[in-house]
């Protein structure tokens, strides 16, 4: 699928699948056979409609899945190092979370400790994760995420959604972890703060660190990502360089093209229909019921080849030709 893992990769994911056991022997296939690499210094944006498996993928990498989940595949940290999917909980808790893999969680309010102020939570993480922190270390950590210093003594319930988001981002940045997973880090922020926040996340990558930016905000992805991975119904259906994806020649997978065409600043044409239930996925291509290019061939699951999983890559219908 993606290039072979090598020493320059911060993360190499191969064949990652997650399914949730439900009642009556049913399963929800939340993530299926996902493979990608993240190189040192790289930002990969992971995009796709709600419920397609983005957060489950991030939770799998951090060993934070609930008890009804089963996981397959591998996720090697440092390219050939620790397999995050096989690591035991003690190793993940002591050595990985916060230190080697940082997380900006999708629900920051749920991750902040309700009975302690932001200052006290930041101070603790600064003490734990930085060597000899100086006097202004807490303020510096807050400022990295544009968290206002005069709100540091507030409790989480006294914060707006946007402020809780910035507090969670500040906490995640403290450890300068080699791999940062940012799951919708700009929810509740106005456009200026969105740009400031994603620019700070991008700065974090430096020479040896990498960022997986999970986002609905395609403008934010375009601003900072080197590559884009598009997920649909639990699978990655396209991985492309961001400049080719957002510029010319554009996305190659019909779903990815639909995502861009739905943007108000582009065609403003929504993708028809809804994604399939992950507990009842169809055989063949999961996008078939919504796809303008569907054919008999699509009854068979398309393989992921040269960055895309589609039987009809490159084919353009009349409307597409007219637009091109
Ligand atoms: N504990 C669970 N048990 C069963 N199904 C689950 C569980 N957790 C998540 N799921 C299902 O897994 C699928 C993927 O969810 P996920 O939260 O990863 O979506 P997402 O792409 O992050 O969506 P959003 O963009 O809304 O955040 C959903 O269908 C969800 O209902
Ligand atoms: S495989 Fe077929 S149904 Fe699926 S995206 Fe490609 S053309 Fe559409
Ligand atoms: Mg999510």
Tab-separated table of C-alpha atoms and ligand atoms in Angstrom:
chain	number	residue	atom	x	y	z
A	1	UNK	CA	0.000	0.000	0.000
A	2	UNK	CA	2.136	2.907	1.225
A	3	UNK	CA	5.943	2.839	0.995
A	4	UNK	CA	7.752	0.272	3.096
A	5	UNK	CA	8.607	1.307	6.618
A	6	UNK	CA	12.102	2.677	7.062
A	7	UNK	CA	14.149	4.242	9.821
A	8	UNK	CA	12.926	7.763	8.968
A	9	UNK	CA	9.340	6.919	9.822
A	10	UNK	CA	7.922	8.034	13.143
A	11	UNK	CA	5.010	5.635	12.685
A	12	UNK	CA	4.323	2.712	10.346
A	13	UNK	CA	0.799	1.339	10.439
A	14	UNK	CA	0.049	-1.903	8.615
A	15	UNK	CA	-3.296	-3.650	8.257
A	16	UNK	CA	-4.887	-1.923	11.249
A	17	UNK	CA	-8.421	-3.177	11.865
A	18	UNK	CA	-10.707	-2.561	14.822
A	19	UNK	CA	-14.038	-4.184	15.368
A	20	UNK	CA	-16.483	-3.858	18.239
A	21	UNK	CA	-18.356	-6.890	19.506
A	22	UNK	CA	-22.044	-6.155	19.852
A	23	UNK	CA	-24.965	-8.271	21.032
A	24	UNK	CA	-26.166	-11.280	19.045
A	25	UNK	CA	-22.686	-12.026	17.670
A	26	UNK	CA	-22.836	-8.853	15.582
A	27	UNK	CA	-19.760	-6.707	14.898
A	28	UNK	CA	-19.165	-3.069	14.067
A	29	UNK	CA	-16.195	-2.901	11.705
A	30	UNK	CA	-15.015	0.581	12.679
A	31	UNK	CA	-11.564	0.412	11.051
A	32	UNK	CA	-10.551	-2.031	8.309
A	33	UNK	CA	-7.093	-2.810	6.951
A	34	UNK	CA	-5.607	0.654	7.287
A	35	UNK	CA	-1.940	1.127	6.333
A	36	UNK	CA	0.116	4.308	6.197
A	37	UNK	CA	3.475	5.745	7.200
A	38	UNK	CA	4.222	9.009	8.918
A	39	UNK	CA	7.702	10.333	8.212
A	40	UNK	CA	9.753	12.463	10.575
A	41	UNK	CA	8.770	16.098	10.112
A	42	UNK	CA	5.544	15.198	8.328
A	43	UNK	CA	1.927	16.197	8.871
A	44	UNK	CA	-0.694	13.770	7.572
A	45	UNK	CA	-4.302	14.962	7.627
A	46	UNK	CA	-6.920	12.257	8.133
A	47	UNK	CA	-10.310	13.340	6.807
A	48	UNK	CA	-13.716	11.781	6.207
A	49	UNK	CA	-17.355	12.078	7.233
A	50	UNK	CA	-18.553	11.614	10.790
A	51	UNK	CA	-18.494	8.021	12.006
A	52	UNK	CA	-15.958	6.727	9.451
A	53	UNK	CA	-13.489	5.519	12.113
A	54	UNK	CA	-10.991	8.367	12.540
A	55	UNK	CA	-11.166	8.620	16.340
A	56	UNK	CA	-11.281	4.847	16.755
A	57	UNK	CA	-8.036	4.668	14.785
A	58	UNK	CA	-6.429	7.240	17.123
A	59	UNK	CA	-7.714	5.401	20.204
A	60	UNK	CA	-6.276	2.136	18.876
A	61	UNK	CA	-2.829	3.749	18.536
A	62	UNK	CA	-2.954	4.822	22.187
A	63	UNK	CA	-4.431	1.610	23.590
A	64	UNK	CA	-7.548	3.486	24.660
A	65	UNK	CA	-10.225	1.254	23.145
A	66	UNK	CA	-13.039	-0.155	25.290
A	67	UNK	CA	-13.238	-3.811	26.304
A	68	UNK	CA	-15.559	-4.877	23.477
A	69	UNK	CA	-12.949	-3.943	20.849
A	70	UNK	CA	-10.559	-6.293	19.102
A	71	UNK	CA	-7.584	-5.024	17.131
A	72	UNK	CA	-5.472	-6.541	14.346
A	73	UNK	CA	-2.413	-5.325	12.458
A	74	UNK	CA	0.650	-3.435	13.628
A	75	UNK	CA	1.622	0.164	14.387
A	76	UNK	CA	5.360	0.505	14.812
A	77	UNK	CA	6.615	3.576	16.605
A	78	UNK	CA	9.958	4.818	15.298
A	79	UNK	CA	9.403	2.832	12.114
A	80	UNK	CA	10.726	-0.455	13.453
A	81	UNK	CA	10.303	0.020	17.181
A	82	UNK	CA	7.536	-0.588	19.690
A	83	UNK	CA	4.296	-2.032	18.284
A	84	UNK	CA	1.630	0.182	19.817
A	85	UNK	CA	-1.070	-2.401	19.127
A	86	UNK	CA	0.775	-5.169	20.981
A	87	UNK	CA	2.256	-3.110	23.852
A	88	UNK	CA	1.039	-3.825	27.329
A	89	UNK	CA	-0.977	-1.298	29.273
A	90	UNK	CA	1.839	-0.551	31.751
A	91	UNK	CA	4.251	0.331	28.947
A	92	UNK	CA	1.613	2.480	27.250
A	93	UNK	CA	0.805	4.316	30.490
A	94	UNK	CA	4.400	4.828	31.670
A	95	UNK	CA	6.357	5.311	28.467
A	96	UNK	CA	4.050	6.054	25.586
A	97	UNK	CA	1.068	8.286	26.350
A	98	UNK	CA	2.184	11.909	26.663
A	99	UNK	CA	5.874	11.044	26.261
A	100	UNK	CA	6.177	9.271	22.917
A	101	UNK	CA	2.649	9.839	21.618
A	102	UNK	CA	0.712	12.985	22.518
A	103	UNK	CA	-3.045	13.311	22.086
A	104	UNK	CA	-5.261	16.313	21.599
A	105	UNK	CA	-8.536	14.520	22.362
A	106	UNK	CA	-11.755	15.085	20.435
A	107	UNK	CA	-13.684	15.709	23.684
A	108	UNK	CA	-11.326	17.877	25.736
A	109	UNK	CA	-13.821	18.486	28.537
A	110	UNK	CA	-13.935	14.730	29.199
A	111	UNK	CA	-10.125	14.532	29.372
A	112	UNK	CA	-9.549	17.448	31.745
A	113	UNK	CA	-9.705	16.632	35.462
A	114	UNK	CA	-12.867	18.384	36.680
A	115	UNK	CA	-11.701	19.167	40.239
A	116	UNK	CA	-8.405	20.853	39.366
A	117	UNK	CA	-7.626	24.177	37.744
A	118	UNK	CA	-5.975	24.387	34.359
A	119	UNK	CA	-2.851	25.818	36.030
A	120	UNK	CA	-2.524	22.845	38.356
A	121	UNK	CA	-3.033	20.339	35.524
A	122	UNK	CA	-0.503	22.085	33.294
A	123	UNK	CA	2.003	22.364	36.179
A	124	UNK	CA	1.782	18.650	36.848
A	125	UNK	CA	2.372	17.711	33.214
A	126	UNK	CA	5.219	20.236	32.938
A	127	UNK	CA	6.859	18.697	36.078
A	128	UNK	CA	6.442	15.174	34.727
A	129	UNK	CA	7.500	15.706	31.155
A	130	UNK	CA	10.113	18.457	31.113
A	131	UNK	CA	13.590	18.464	32.601
A	132	UNK	CA	14.217	21.297	35.060
A	133	UNK	CA	11.226	23.442	34.066
A	134	UNK	CA	11.831	27.145	34.604
A	135	UNK	CA	9.656	29.633	36.454
A	136	UNK	CA	7.541	30.592	33.454
A	137	UNK	CA	7.095	27.056	32.072
A	138	UNK	CA	3.351	26.836	32.793
A	139	UNK	CA	2.656	30.225	31.212
A	140	UNK	CA	4.800	29.293	28.197
A	141	UNK	CA	2.876	26.025	27.788
A	142	UNK	CA	-0.446	27.888	27.944
A	143	UNK	CA	0.719	30.474	25.434
A	144	UNK	CA	1.692	27.816	22.890
A	145	UNK	CA	-1.985	26.935	22.612
A	146	UNK	CA	-3.226	30.537	22.936
A	147	UNK	CA	-4.759	29.751	26.326
A	148	UNK	CA	-5.266	33.113	28.103
A	149	UNK	CA	-3.088	33.419	31.220
A	150	UNK	CA	-5.831	35.171	33.203
A	151	UNK	CA	-7.967	32.009	32.862
A	152	UNK	CA	-5.328	29.617	34.242
A	153	UNK	CA	-6.976	29.455	37.664
A	154	UNK	CA	-10.321	28.357	36.268
A	155	UNK	CA	-11.767	24.873	36.611
A	156	UNK	CA	-12.743	22.968	33.458
A	157	UNK	CA	-16.477	23.603	33.993
A	158	UNK	CA	-15.756	27.341	33.932
A	159	UNK	CA	-14.302	27.138	30.419
A	160	UNK	CA	-16.103	27.551	27.106
A	161	UNK	CA	-15.709	24.735	24.557
A	162	UNK	CA	-13.025	26.704	22.712
A	163	UNK	CA	-11.040	27.369	25.923
A	164	UNK	CA	-11.264	23.710	26.988
A	165	UNK	CA	-9.947	22.839	23.526
A	166	UNK	CA	-6.988	25.185	23.974
A	167	UNK	CA	-6.273	23.806	27.465
A	168	UNK	CA	-6.228	20.259	26.069
A	169	UNK	CA	-3.935	21.338	23.224
A	170	UNK	CA	-1.553	23.017	25.691
A	171	UNK	CA	-1.417	19.816	27.774
A	172	UNK	CA	-0.750	17.688	24.685
A	173	UNK	CA	2.108	19.884	23.467
A	174	UNK	CA	4.090	19.906	26.743
A	175	UNK	CA	5.886	16.576	26.243
A	176	UNK	CA	7.081	17.406	22.705
A	177	UNK	CA	6.215	13.798	21.884
A	178	UNK	CA	7.712	12.425	18.641
A	179	UNK	CA	4.179	11.626	17.465
A	180	UNK	CA	1.227	13.915	18.066
A	181	UNK	CA	-2.336	12.816	17.348
A	182	UNK	CA	-4.639	15.820	17.155
A	183	UNK	CA	-8.289	14.770	16.937
A	184	UNK	CA	-10.392	17.739	15.797
A	185	UNK	CA	-8.120	20.236	17.610
A	186	UNK	CA	-9.913	23.299	16.236
A	187	UNK	CA	-13.505	22.598	17.316
A	188	UNK	CA	-15.128	25.731	18.765
A	189	UNK	CA	-12.347	28.097	17.636
A	190	UNK	CA	-12.844	31.088	15.366
A	191	UNK	CA	-10.879	31.219	12.110
A	192	UNK	CA	-7.942	33.265	13.502
A	193	UNK	CA	-7.492	30.837	16.374
A	194	UNK	CA	-7.902	27.863	14.045
A	195	UNK	CA	-4.986	29.142	12.003
A	196	UNK	CA	-2.880	29.964	15.047
A	197	UNK	CA	-3.552	26.531	16.574
A	198	UNK	CA	-2.804	24.493	13.475
A	199	UNK	CA	0.313	26.563	12.792
A	200	UNK	CA	1.534	25.722	16.315
A	201	UNK	CA	0.754	22.042	15.768
A	202	UNK	CA	2.659	22.202	12.501
A	203	UNK	CA	5.650	23.848	14.237
A	204	UNK	CA	5.666	20.941	16.662
A	205	UNK	CA	6.672	18.534	13.898
A	206	UNK	CA	10.188	20.016	13.636
A	207	UNK	CA	12.815	17.711	12.166
A	208	UNK	CA	12.017	14.511	13.979
A	209	UNK	CA	8.396	14.699	15.042
A	210	UNK	CA	5.208	13.900	13.171
A	211	UNK	CA	1.597	15.007	13.346
A	212	UNK	CA	-1.566	13.101	12.517
A	213	UNK	CA	-4.216	15.795	12.166
A	214	UNK	CA	-7.747	14.377	12.270
A	215	UNK	CA	-10.113	17.034	11.048
A	216	UNK	CA	-13.362	17.980	9.355
A	217	UNK	CA	-11.791	21.324	8.543
A	218	UNK	CA	-10.389	20.864	5.050
A	219	UNK	CA	-9.088	24.444	4.997
A	220	UNK	CA	-6.998	23.679	8.091
A	221	UNK	CA	-5.755	20.470	6.473
A	222	UNK	CA	-4.833	22.349	3.305
A	223	UNK	CA	-2.969	24.939	5.377
A	224	UNK	CA	-0.593	22.589	7.174
A	225	UNK	CA	-0.714	19.030	5.806
A	226	UNK	CA	1.951	17.457	3.608
A	227	UNK	CA	-0.321	14.553	2.700
A	228	UNK	CA	-3.998	13.741	3.050
A	229	UNK	CA	-5.565	10.363	3.877
A	230	UNK	CA	-9.286	10.017	3.157
A	231	UNK	CA	-11.315	7.506	5.152
A	232	UNK	CA	-14.657	6.087	4.156
A	233	UNK	CA	-16.607	3.470	6.105
A	234	UNK	CA	-13.538	2.400	8.088
A	235	UNK	CA	-11.097	2.172	5.178
A	236	UNK	CA	-8.522	4.584	3.829
A	237	UNK	CA	-9.630	5.062	0.214
A	238	UNK	CA	-7.025	7.585	-0.921
A	239	UNK	CA	-3.675	8.929	0.250
A	240	UNK	CA	-2.282	11.851	-1.733
A	241	UNK	CA	0.142	14.743	-1.538
A	242	UNK	CA	-1.778	17.720	-0.181
A	243	UNK	CA	-0.782	20.017	-3.030
A	244	UNK	CA	-2.062	17.572	-5.678
A	245	UNK	CA	-5.172	16.810	-3.610
A	246	UNK	CA	-6.263	20.387	-2.949
A	247	UNK	CA	-4.874	21.826	-6.175
A	248	UNK	CA	-4.319	20.107	-9.513
A	249	UNK	CA	-5.086	17.416	-10.530
A	250	UNK	CA	-7.282	17.060	-7.406
A	251	UNK	CA	-8.553	13.949	-5.607
A	252	UNK	CA	-8.715	10.704	-7.568
A	253	UNK	CA	-11.286	8.765	-5.536
A	254	UNK	CA	-14.925	9.746	-6.252
A	255	UNK	CA	-15.655	10.077	-2.522
A	256	UNK	CA	-12.627	12.309	-1.954
A	257	UNK	CA	-13.671	14.450	-4.921
A	258	UNK	CA	-17.176	14.630	-3.427
A	259	UNK	CA	-15.774	15.883	-0.121
A	260	UNK	CA	-14.040	18.788	-1.849
A	261	UNK	CA	-16.986	19.525	-4.140
A	262	UNK	CA	-19.229	19.816	-1.069
A	263	UNK	CA	-17.251	22.813	0.223
A	264	UNK	CA	-19.095	26.164	0.016
A	265	UNK	CA	-16.048	27.778	-1.601
A	266	UNK	CA	-16.031	25.098	-4.320
A	267	UNK	CA	-19.081	23.459	-5.964
A	268	UNK	CA	-21.216	23.462	-2.790
A	269	UNK	CA	-22.738	20.154	-3.949
A	270	UNK	CA	-23.255	17.636	-1.148
A	271	UNK	CA	-22.507	13.953	-1.673
A	272	UNK	CA	-25.907	12.265	-2.081
A	273	UNK	CA	-27.071	9.687	0.472
A	274	UNK	CA	-25.501	8.518	3.720
A	275	UNK	CA	-22.540	6.283	4.577
A	276	UNK	CA	-23.405	2.622	5.267
A	277	UNK	CA	-23.779	1.277	8.802
A	278	UNK	CA	-20.435	-0.114	9.934
A	279	UNK	CA	-22.290	-3.067	11.411
A	280	UNK	CA	-23.777	-3.983	8.025
A	281	UNK	CA	-21.217	-3.103	5.367
A	282	UNK	CA	-22.087	-4.142	1.813
A	283	UNK	CA	-19.894	-6.524	-0.172
A	284	UNK	CA	-17.769	-4.727	-2.728
A	285	UNK	CA	-17.069	-0.997	-2.618
A	286	UNK	CA	-18.799	0.633	0.376
A	287	UNK	CA	-19.247	3.884	-1.579
A	288	UNK	CA	-21.162	2.223	-4.442
A	289	UNK	CA	-24.647	3.362	-3.352
A	290	UNK	CA	-23.540	7.020	-3.520
A	291	UNK	CA	-21.108	6.932	-6.414
A	292	UNK	CA	-21.706	8.491	-9.841
A	293	UNK	CA	-19.163	6.159	-11.467
A	294	UNK	CA	-20.453	2.864	-10.084
A	295	UNK	CA	-20.413	-0.166	-12.407
A	296	UNK	CA	-20.706	-3.947	-12.183
A	297	UNK	CA	-16.992	-4.107	-11.302
A	298	UNK	CA	-17.702	-2.275	-8.033
A	299	UNK	CA	-19.449	-5.357	-6.607
A	300	UNK	CA	-15.898	-6.528	-5.901
A	301	UNK	CA	-13.941	-4.681	-3.196
A	302	UNK	CA	-11.364	-2.453	-4.949
A	303	UNK	CA	-7.760	-2.960	-3.845
A	304	UNK	CA	-5.715	-0.033	-2.592
A	305	UNK	CA	-3.194	0.451	-5.395
A	306	UNK	CA	-0.899	3.434	-5.994
A	307	UNK	CA	-2.621	5.568	-3.375
A	308	UNK	CA	-6.272	4.904	-4.176
A	309	UNK	CA	-8.935	2.201	-3.817
A	310	UNK	CA	-11.323	2.489	-6.769
A	311	UNK	CA	-12.060	0.473	-9.911
A	312	UNK	CA	-12.533	3.574	-12.037
A	313	UNK	CA	-9.778	5.985	-11.117
A	314	UNK	CA	-9.105	8.476	-13.864
A	315	UNK	CA	-12.477	8.015	-15.517
A	316	UNK	CA	-14.439	11.271	-15.628
A	317	UNK	CA	-18.166	11.579	-16.223
A	318	UNK	CA	-19.600	14.328	-18.432
A	319	UNK	CA	-20.057	16.808	-15.586
A	320	UNK	CA	-16.497	16.262	-14.466
A	321	UNK	CA	-15.166	16.700	-17.988
A	322	UNK	CA	-17.163	19.923	-18.291
A	323	UNK	CA	-15.664	21.225	-15.056
A	324	UNK	CA	-12.094	20.246	-15.925
B	1	LIG	N1	-17.421	1.330	21.933
B	1	LIG	C1	-18.008	1.206	20.742
B	1	LIG	N2	-18.856	0.191	20.489
B	1	LIG	C2	-19.435	0.068	19.267
B	1	LIG	N3	-19.227	0.917	18.239
B	1	LIG	C3	-18.395	1.950	18.454
B	1	LIG	C4	-17.748	2.166	19.709
B	1	LIG	N4	-16.975	3.298	19.603
B	1	LIG	C5	-17.141	3.738	18.339
B	1	LIG	N5	-17.989	2.955	17.655
B	1	LIG	C6	-18.416	3.127	16.267
B	1	LIG	O1	-17.265	3.209	15.443
B	1	LIG	C7	-17.534	4.051	14.333
B	1	LIG	C8	-16.419	5.034	14.134
B	1	LIG	O2	-16.480	6.013	15.162
B	1	LIG	P1	-15.445	7.211	15.269
B	1	LIG	O3	-15.705	7.886	16.574
B	1	LIG	O4	-14.063	6.712	15.039
B	1	LIG	O5	-15.856	8.141	14.054
B	1	LIG	P2	-15.153	9.488	13.591
B	1	LIG	O6	-14.696	9.290	12.180
B	1	LIG	O7	-14.138	9.933	14.575
B	1	LIG	O8	-16.396	10.490	13.589
B	1	LIG	P3	-16.439	12.060	13.978
B	1	LIG	O9	-15.925	12.765	12.761
B	1	LIG	O10	-17.890	12.317	14.206
B	1	LIG	O11	-15.599	12.280	15.178
B	1	LIG	C9	-18.898	4.692	14.592
B	1	LIG	O12	-19.844	4.004	13.817
B	1	LIG	C10	-19.137	4.457	16.054
B	1	LIG	O13	-20.498	4.340	16.324
B	2	LIG	S1	-14.971	1.343	-6.827
B	2	LIG	FE1	-16.782	1.872	-8.023
B	2	LIG	S2	-18.356	2.491	-6.536
B	2	LIG	FE2	-16.368	2.511	-5.489
B	2	LIG	S3	-15.661	4.608	-5.662
B	2	LIG	FE3	-14.761	3.507	-7.394
B	2	LIG	S4	-16.235	3.759	-9.093
B	2	LIG	FE4	-17.283	4.342	-7.191
B	3	LIG	MG1	-13.988	11.462	15.879
